[in-house]
Coordinates of N, CA and C in Angstrom, one line a residue:
M116 N 7.3 -10.0 -21.8 CA 5.9 -9.5 -21.9 C 5.8 -8.1 -21.4
N117 N 5.2 -7.3 -22.2 CA 5.1 -5.8 -21.9 C 3.7 -5.6 -21.4
I118 N 3.6 -5.2 -20.1 CA 2.3 -4.9 -19.5 C 2.0 -3.4 -19.5
P119 N 0.9 -3.0 -20.0 CA 0.5 -1.6 -20.1 C 0.5 -1.0 -18.7
E120 N 1.0 0.3 -18.6 CA 1.0 1.0 -17.3 C -0.3 0.9 -16.5
K121 N -1.4 1.1 -17.3 CA -2.7 1.1 -16.7 C -3.1 -0.3 -16.0
A122 N -2.5 -1.3 -16.5 CA -2.8 -2.7 -16.0 C -2.1 -3.0 -14.7
V123 N -1.1 -2.2 -14.3 CA -0.3 -2.4 -13.1 C -0.9 -1.6 -11.9
I124 N -1.4 -2.3 -10.9 CA -1.9 -1.6 -9.7 C -0.8 -1.3 -8.7
Q125 N -0.8 -0.1 -8.2 CA 0.1 0.3 -7.2 C -0.6 0.6 -5.9
P126 N -0.6 -0.4 -5.0 CA -1.3 -0.2 -3.7 C -0.9 1.1 -3.0
K127 N -1.8 1.7 -2.4 CA -1.5 2.9 -1.5 C -1.9 2.4 -0.1
M128 N -0.8 2.1 0.7 CA -1.1 1.5 2.0 C -0.7 2.5 3.1
V129 N -1.5 2.4 4.2 CA -1.2 3.2 5.4 C -1.0 2.2 6.6
S130 N -0.2 2.6 7.6 CA 0.0 1.7 8.7 C -1.2 1.6 9.6
V131 N -1.3 0.5 10.3 CA -2.4 0.2 11.2 C -1.9 0.2 12.6
A132 N -2.6 0.9 13.5 CA -2.1 0.9 14.9 C -2.4 -0.4 15.6
D133 N -1.5 -0.8 16.4 CA -1.6 -2.0 17.3 C -2.9 -1.9 18.1
E134 N -3.2 -0.7 18.6 CA -4.4 -0.5 19.5 C -5.6 -0.8 18.7
D135 N -5.7 -0.4 17.4 CA -6.9 -0.7 16.6 C -7.1 -2.2 16.4
I136 N -6.0 -2.9 16.2 CA -6.0 -4.4 16.1 C -6.5 -5.0 17.4
A137 N -6.0 -4.5 18.5 CA -6.4 -5.0 19.8 C -7.9 -4.8 20.1
A138 N -8.3 -3.6 19.7 CA -9.8 -3.3 20.0 C -10.7 -4.2 19.2
L139 N -10.3 -4.5 17.9 CA -11.1 -5.4 17.1 C -11.1 -6.8 17.6
T140 N -9.9 -7.3 18.0 CA -9.8 -8.7 18.4 C -10.5 -8.9 19.8
K141 N -10.8 -7.9 20.5 CA -11.6 -8.0 21.7 C -13.1 -8.3 21.4
V142 N -13.5 -7.9 20.2 CA -14.9 -7.9 19.8 C -15.2 -9.2 18.9
T143 N -14.3 -9.5 18.1 CA -14.5 -10.6 17.1 C -13.2 -11.4 16.9
E144 N -13.3 -12.6 16.4 CA -12.1 -13.3 16.0 C -11.7 -12.9 14.6
V145 N -10.4 -12.7 14.4 CA -9.8 -12.2 13.2 C -8.8 -13.2 12.7
N146 N -8.9 -13.5 11.4 CA -8.0 -14.5 10.8 C -6.5 -14.1 11.0
R147 N -5.7 -15.0 11.4 CA -4.3 -14.7 11.8 C -3.5 -14.1 10.6
D148 N -3.9 -14.6 9.4 CA -3.2 -14.1 8.2 C -3.5 -12.6 7.9
L149 N -4.8 -12.2 8.2 CA -5.2 -10.8 8.1 C -4.5 -10.0 9.1
L150 N -4.4 -10.5 10.3 CA -3.7 -9.8 11.4 C -2.2 -9.5 11.0
A151 N -1.6 -10.6 10.5 CA -0.2 -10.4 10.0 C -0.1 -9.5 8.9
F152 N -1.0 -9.5 7.9 CA -0.9 -8.5 6.8 C -1.1 -7.1 7.3
W153 N -2.0 -6.9 8.2 CA -2.2 -5.5 8.8 C -0.9 -5.0 9.4
K154 N -0.3 -5.9 10.2 CA 0.9 -5.6 10.9 C 2.1 -5.3 10.0
D155 N 2.2 -6.1 8.9 CA 3.3 -6.0 8.0 C 3.1 -4.9 6.9
H156 N 1.9 -4.8 6.5 CA 1.6 -3.9 5.3 C 0.7 -2.8 5.6
G157 N -0.2 -3.0 6.5 CA -1.3 -1.9 6.8 C -2.5 -2.2 6.0
A158 N -3.3 -1.1 5.8 CA -4.6 -1.2 5.1 C -4.5 -0.2 4.0
G159 N -5.3 -0.2 3.0 CA -5.2 0.8 1.9 C -6.1 0.5 0.7
T160 N -5.8 1.2 -0.4 CA -6.6 1.1 -1.6 C -5.7 0.4 -2.7
F161 N -6.5 -0.2 -3.6 CA -5.9 -0.9 -4.8 C -6.6 -0.4 -6.0
N162 N -6.4 0.9 -6.4 CA -7.2 1.4 -7.5 C -6.4 2.4 -8.3
R163 N -5.1 2.5 -8.2 CA -4.3 3.5 -8.9 C -3.1 2.8 -9.6
D164 N -2.7 3.3 -10.8 CA -1.6 2.8 -11.5 C -0.3 3.4 -10.9
R165 N 0.8 3.1 -11.6 CA 2.1 3.6 -11.1 C 2.2 5.1 -11.1
N166 N 1.4 5.7 -12.0 CA 1.5 7.2 -12.1 C 0.5 7.9 -11.2
G167 N -0.3 7.1 -10.4 CA -1.2 7.7 -9.5 C -2.6 7.9 -10.1
N168 N -2.8 7.5 -11.3 CA -4.1 7.6 -12.0 C -5.0 6.5 -11.6
R169 N -6.3 6.8 -11.5 CA -7.3 5.7 -11.2 C -7.3 4.8 -12.4
V170 N -7.3 3.5 -12.1 CA -7.3 2.5 -13.1 C -8.7 2.4 -13.7
D171 N -9.8 2.5 -12.9 CA -11.1 2.4 -13.3 C -12.0 3.3 -12.4
D172 N -12.8 4.2 -12.9 CA -13.6 5.1 -12.1 C -14.7 4.3 -11.3
M173 N -15.0 3.1 -11.8 CA -16.1 2.4 -11.2 C -15.6 1.5 -10.1
I174 N -14.3 1.3 -10.0 CA -13.8 0.3 -9.0 C -13.0 1.1 -8.0
N175 N -13.2 0.7 -6.7 CA -12.4 1.3 -5.6 C -12.1 0.2 -4.6
N176 N -11.3 -0.8 -5.0 CA -10.9 -1.9 -4.1 C -10.2 -1.3 -2.9
R177 N -10.6 -1.8 -1.7 CA -10.0 -1.2 -0.5 C -9.9 -2.3 0.6
L178 N -8.8 -2.4 1.2 CA -8.6 -3.3 2.4 C -8.9 -2.4 3.6
L179 N -10.0 -2.7 4.3 CA -10.4 -1.9 5.4 C -9.4 -2.1 6.6
D180 N -9.3 -1.0 7.4 CA -8.4 -1.2 8.6 C -9.3 -1.7 9.7
P181 N -8.7 -2.1 10.8 CA -9.4 -2.7 11.9 C -10.5 -1.7 12.5
E182 N -10.1 -0.4 12.5 CA -11.1 0.5 13.1 C -12.3 0.6 12.2
E183 N -12.2 0.6 10.9 CA -13.4 0.6 10.0 C -14.2 -0.7 10.2
V184 N -13.5 -1.8 10.3 CA -14.3 -3.1 10.5 C -15.0 -3.0 11.8
L185 N -14.4 -2.5 12.9 CA -15.1 -2.4 14.2 C -16.3 -1.4 14.1
E186 N -16.2 -0.3 13.3 CA -17.3 0.6 13.1 C -18.4 -0.2 12.4
L187 N -18.1 -1.0 11.4 CA -19.1 -1.8 10.7 C -19.8 -2.7 11.7
L188 N -19.1 -3.4 12.5 CA -19.6 -4.3 13.5 C -20.5 -3.7 14.5
E189 N -20.1 -2.5 15.0 CA -20.8 -1.8 16.1 C -22.1 -1.2 15.5
G190 N -22.1 -0.8 14.3 CA -23.3 -0.3 13.6 C -24.0 -1.3 12.7
A191 N -23.8 -2.6 13.1 CA -24.3 -3.6 12.2 C -25.8 -3.7 12.0
T192 N -26.2 -3.8 10.8 CA -27.6 -4.0 10.5 C -27.8 -5.5 10.4
S193 N -28.9 -6.0 10.3 CA -29.1 -7.5 10.2 C -28.4 -8.1 9.0
D194 N -28.2 -7.3 7.9 CA -27.5 -7.8 6.8 C -26.0 -8.0 7.1
I195 N -25.4 -7.0 7.8 CA -24.0 -7.2 8.2 C -23.8 -8.3 9.3
A196 N -24.8 -8.3 10.2 CA -24.7 -9.4 11.2 C -24.7 -10.8 10.6
A197 N -25.5 -11.0 9.5 CA -25.5 -12.3 8.8 C -24.1 -12.6 8.2
L198 N -23.5 -11.5 7.6 CA -22.2 -11.7 7.1 C -21.1 -12.1 8.1
V199 N -21.2 -11.4 9.2 CA -20.2 -11.6 10.3 C -20.3 -13.1 10.8
A200 N -21.5 -13.6 10.7 CA -21.7 -15.0 11.2 C -20.8 -16.0 10.4
V201 N -20.4 -15.6 9.2 CA -19.5 -16.5 8.4 C -18.1 -16.0 8.3
G202 N -17.8 -14.8 8.8 CA -16.5 -14.3 8.8 C -16.4 -12.8 9.0
T203 N -15.3 -12.3 9.4 CA -15.2 -10.8 9.6 C -15.0 -10.1 8.3
P204 N -15.8 -9.1 8.0 CA -15.6 -8.4 6.7 C -14.4 -7.5 6.8
F205 N -13.6 -7.5 5.7 CA -12.5 -6.6 5.7 C -12.1 -6.0 4.4
F206 N -12.8 -6.5 3.3 CA -12.4 -6.0 2.0 C -13.7 -5.4 1.3
N207 N -13.5 -4.2 0.9 CA -14.6 -3.5 0.2 C -14.3 -3.3 -1.3
K208 N -15.2 -3.8 -2.1 CA -14.9 -3.7 -3.6 C -15.8 -2.6 -4.2

């Protein structure tokens, strides 16, 4: 099967500091699989092909890092607070 280059997403990941994970886990419970993913792979974007070109200008899928999630929680509006009641937000589409 021949998959077009534009169809293959190349994640761009950055490492996540242990201190950022610790700071977030002091404030909220975080799924252990997400913690493991952050430690093993980091956080990053999923919107570029193998050549570094944007796959779609309208889509910017992103796995937030713990620091960004903490900022969301600290500046939570009532809308975010309702979401946190059912789980910690970590993925931005």
